Tab-separated table of C-alpha atoms in Angstrom:
chain	number	residue	atom	x	y	z
A	1	MET	CA	10.535	9.604	18.015
A	2	LEU	CA	12.857	6.667	17.400
A	3	ARG	CA	11.437	3.188	17.968
A	4	ASP	CA	13.966	0.363	18.029
A	5	ASN	CA	13.182	-3.318	18.493
A	6	HIS	CA	15.825	-3.579	21.237
A	7	ARG	CA	13.211	-1.873	23.443
A	8	HIS	CA	11.644	-5.256	24.238
A	9	GLN	CA	14.822	-6.729	25.723
A	10	TRP	CA	15.413	-3.457	27.587
A	11	GLU	CA	11.912	-3.749	29.103
A	12	LYS	CA	12.350	-7.452	29.906
A	13	ASP	CA	15.679	-6.790	31.638
A	14	ARG	CA	13.875	-4.277	33.883
A	15	ALA	CA	10.795	-6.424	34.621
A	16	ARG	CA	12.367	-8.077	37.685
A	17	ARG	CA	14.321	-5.064	38.932
A	18	PRO	CA	13.355	-3.237	42.160
A	19	LEU	CA	10.459	-0.779	42.034
A	20	ALA	CA	12.753	2.253	42.404
A	21	THR	CA	14.719	1.219	39.306
A	22	ARG	CA	11.573	0.515	37.276
A	23	ALA	CA	9.911	3.760	38.359
A	24	ALA	CA	12.904	5.919	37.433
A	25	THR	CA	12.336	5.675	33.687
A	26	GLY	CA	10.079	3.864	31.251
A	27	ALA	CA	10.137	2.921	27.581
A	28	THR	CA	8.875	6.337	26.447
A	29	GLU	CA	11.596	8.175	28.363
A	30	HIS	CA	14.132	5.664	27.059
A	31	GLU	CA	13.084	6.233	23.431
A	32	THR	CA	12.541	9.986	23.530
A	33	GLY	CA	15.296	11.087	25.909
A	34	LEU	CA	12.694	13.005	27.923
A	35	ASP	CA	12.395	12.900	31.693
A	36	VAL	CA	9.279	11.451	33.317
A	37	ARG	CA	8.496	15.005	34.552
A	38	ASP	CA	8.332	16.128	30.887
A	39	LEU	CA	5.521	13.700	30.037
A	40	VAL	CA	1.745	13.730	30.329
A	41	PHE	CA	0.333	10.202	30.496
A	42	HIS	CA	-3.252	8.993	30.218
A	43	ALA	CA	-4.594	5.438	30.467
A	44	ARG	CA	-8.138	4.129	30.147
A	45	TYR	CA	-9.170	0.527	30.837
A	46	ARG	CA	-12.372	-1.279	29.957
A	47	GLU	CA	-13.551	-4.838	29.563
A	48	VAL	CA	-14.523	-5.868	26.033
A	49	ALA	CA	-15.717	-9.107	24.472
A	50	ALA	CA	-13.082	-10.622	22.187
A	51	PRO	CA	-14.053	-10.016	18.547
A	52	PRO	CA	-13.277	-12.851	16.097
A	53	GLU	CA	-9.822	-11.573	15.037
A	54	LEU	CA	-8.533	-11.087	18.605
A	55	ALA	CA	-10.159	-14.302	19.842
A	56	ASP	CA	-8.367	-16.199	17.071
A	57	ALA	CA	-5.027	-14.514	17.849
A	58	PHE	CA	-5.316	-15.271	21.585
A	59	GLY	CA	-6.642	-18.787	20.957
A	60	VAL	CA	-9.791	-18.163	23.030
A	61	PRO	CA	-13.501	-18.361	22.198
A	62	GLU	CA	-15.117	-15.340	20.617
A	63	GLY	CA	-16.657	-13.166	23.334
A	64	THR	CA	-14.013	-14.035	25.950
A	65	PRO	CA	-13.538	-11.034	28.264
A	66	LEU	CA	-10.463	-8.988	27.346
A	67	LEU	CA	-8.964	-6.059	29.195
A	68	GLU	CA	-8.636	-3.235	26.666
A	69	ARG	CA	-6.058	-0.648	27.693
A	70	THR	CA	-5.822	2.652	25.829
A	71	TYR	CA	-2.706	4.784	26.313
A	72	ARG	CA	-1.788	8.317	25.291
A	73	THR	CA	1.554	9.885	26.240
A	74	ARG	CA	2.765	13.268	25.105
A	75	CYS	CA	5.460	15.788	25.855
A	76	SER	CA	4.077	18.390	28.254
A	77	THR	CA	4.971	21.178	25.786
A	78	GLU	CA	3.048	19.561	22.907
A	79	SER	CA	-0.614	18.839	22.297
A	80	ALA	CA	-0.336	15.613	20.291
A	81	PRO	CA	0.580	12.226	21.784
A	82	PHE	CA	3.595	10.286	20.534
A	83	SER	CA	1.275	7.488	19.424
A	84	LEU	CA	-2.177	5.988	19.869
A	85	VAL	CA	-1.889	2.670	21.712
A	86	THR	CA	-4.575	0.087	22.399
A	87	SER	CA	-3.433	-3.044	24.210
A	88	TYR	CA	-5.367	-6.231	24.916
A	89	LEU	CA	-4.896	-8.871	27.598
A	90	VAL	CA	-7.098	-11.882	28.329
A	91	ARG	CA	-8.787	-10.739	31.531
A	92	ALA	CA	-8.747	-14.182	33.196
A	93	THR	CA	-4.996	-14.434	32.573
A	94	VAL	CA	-4.191	-11.278	34.564
A	95	ALA	CA	-7.093	-11.215	37.076
A	96	ALA	CA	-4.973	-12.957	39.738
A	97	ASN	CA	-3.421	-9.525	40.356
A	98	PRO	CA	-6.350	-7.078	40.781
A	99	ASP	CA	-3.927	-4.131	40.460
A	100	LEU	CA	-3.587	-5.034	36.769
A	101	LEU	CA	-7.296	-4.326	36.237
A	102	ASP	CA	-7.106	-0.752	37.570
A	103	ALA	CA	-6.025	2.073	35.232
A	104	SER	CA	-5.225	4.299	38.221
A	105	ASN	CA	-2.078	2.167	38.706
A	106	GLU	CA	-0.689	3.487	35.411
A	107	PRO	CA	1.921	4.284	34.340
A	108	TRP	CA	3.041	0.917	35.657
A	109	PRO	CA	6.725	0.870	36.641
A	110	GLY	CA	8.315	-1.723	34.382
A	111	GLY	CA	5.552	-1.734	31.790
A	112	THR	CA	3.591	-4.683	30.480
A	113	GLN	CA	6.390	-7.208	30.924
A	114	ASN	CA	6.525	-6.434	34.650
A	115	GLN	CA	2.725	-6.561	34.844
A	116	LEU	CA	2.758	-10.024	33.281
A	117	HIS	CA	5.639	-11.065	35.560
A	118	THR	CA	3.409	-10.334	38.583
A	119	VAL	CA	1.089	-13.152	37.456
A	120	GLY	CA	3.893	-15.583	36.602
A	121	ILE	CA	4.206	-14.875	32.870
A	122	GLU	CA	7.558	-14.460	31.151
A	123	VAL	CA	7.543	-12.978	27.655
A	124	SER	CA	9.838	-14.980	25.373
A	125	ARG	CA	9.362	-13.153	22.089
A	126	VAL	CA	7.658	-10.169	20.550
A	127	GLU	CA	6.456	-10.038	16.964
A	128	GLU	CA	5.810	-6.669	15.344
A	129	ARG	CA	4.044	-6.205	12.016
A	130	VAL	CA	4.271	-2.793	10.386
A	131	THR	CA	2.101	-1.254	7.675
A	132	ALA	CA	1.305	2.319	6.610
A	133	ARG	CA	-1.792	4.063	5.286
A	134	PRO	CA	-3.549	7.438	5.284
A	135	PRO	CA	-4.938	8.299	8.733
A	136	THR	CA	-8.598	8.298	9.594
A	137	PRO	CA	-9.925	11.815	10.295
A	138	GLN	CA	-9.912	11.013	14.038
A	139	GLN	CA	-6.283	9.814	13.945
A	140	ALA	CA	-5.183	12.864	11.925
A	141	GLY	CA	-6.800	15.160	14.471
A	142	GLU	CA	-5.559	13.373	17.572
A	143	LEU	CA	-1.988	13.083	16.233
A	144	ASP	CA	-2.053	16.641	14.815
A	145	LEU	CA	-0.921	15.381	11.408
A	146	PRO	CA	-0.313	17.759	8.508
A	147	PRO	CA	-2.310	17.067	5.316
A	148	GLY	CA	-0.956	14.089	3.395
A	149	ALA	CA	1.044	12.629	6.307
A	150	PRO	CA	0.555	8.877	6.703
A	151	VAL	CA	0.257	6.831	9.853
A	152	ILE	CA	2.382	3.824	10.646
A	153	LEU	CA	0.410	0.920	12.074
A	154	LEU	CA	2.312	-1.462	14.300
A	155	ARG	CA	0.726	-4.614	15.672
A	156	LYS	CA	2.787	-6.032	18.510
A	157	THR	CA	2.108	-9.581	19.667
A	158	SER	CA	3.846	-10.846	22.817
A	159	TYR	CA	4.287	-14.587	23.390
A	160	ASP	CA	5.131	-16.354	26.643
A	161	ILE	CA	7.629	-19.180	27.068
A	162	THR	CA	4.968	-21.742	26.055
A	163	ASP	CA	4.329	-19.815	22.795
A	164	ARG	CA	0.943	-18.578	24.043
A	165	VAL	CA	-0.138	-15.083	22.963
A	166	VAL	CA	-0.279	-13.012	26.168
A	167	GLU	CA	-0.678	-9.452	24.864
A	168	ILE	CA	-1.607	-7.716	21.621
A	169	SER	CA	-1.019	-4.002	21.075
A	170	GLU	CA	-2.195	-1.908	18.179
A	171	VAL	CA	0.003	1.191	17.900
A	172	THR	CA	-0.696	4.075	15.514
A	173	LEU	CA	2.365	6.270	14.971
A	174	PRO	CA	2.555	9.615	13.148
A	175	GLY	CA	4.408	8.946	9.891
A	176	ASP	CA	5.810	12.481	9.735
A	177	ARG	CA	7.803	12.217	12.977
A	178	THR	CA	8.496	8.553	13.674
A	179	GLU	CA	11.575	6.596	12.722
A	180	LEU	CA	11.515	2.810	13.032
A	181	VAL	CA	14.845	1.021	13.407
A	182	PHE	CA	15.053	-2.771	13.254
A	183	THR	CA	18.317	-4.399	14.235
A	184	THR	CA	18.570	-8.154	13.848
A	185	PRO	CA	21.461	-9.752	15.730
A	186	LEU	CA	22.830	-12.702	13.765
A	187	GLU	CA	24.435	-15.704	15.412
A	188	ARG	CA	28.052	-16.319	14.421
A	189	TRP	CA	28.960	-19.314	12.272
């Protein structure tokens, strides 16, 4: 799988498009070249109390209710998902749209940026931090990693136009079949 940082602008450009446009293809299809019919998607939601690290990142008190969203998407001909994704939103921030609290509405046409748009939030920037390490036994099994293959850990933090953290995702990617591409447009002199 190829993951490129232009994906965030691509998703933002689609956030305000009509439902039919958003439903036609998502970020996974965009990155993999697969059709939505070729994918098996699973989402699980639960409410969790913000642990110290997430509370600090969101700028909320420890214990604040968060919506934890766990995603697994795989090609229908394969057993392992493309990645292991856990996303966090401050529950009170998105509760104005009850559809955002229901995992049965996934996959959401237009992704997280459209979800946030439905409650009046515009994402202005996305920060991604990337590290690598050996997988845990659970990660190695779930990602079907060969012995010695590392995982790539990506922590994505989305900020709104007031510089408030509005979403944090922790993505675990299989190091043996993921390519990360970072393109940085530079302003002209």
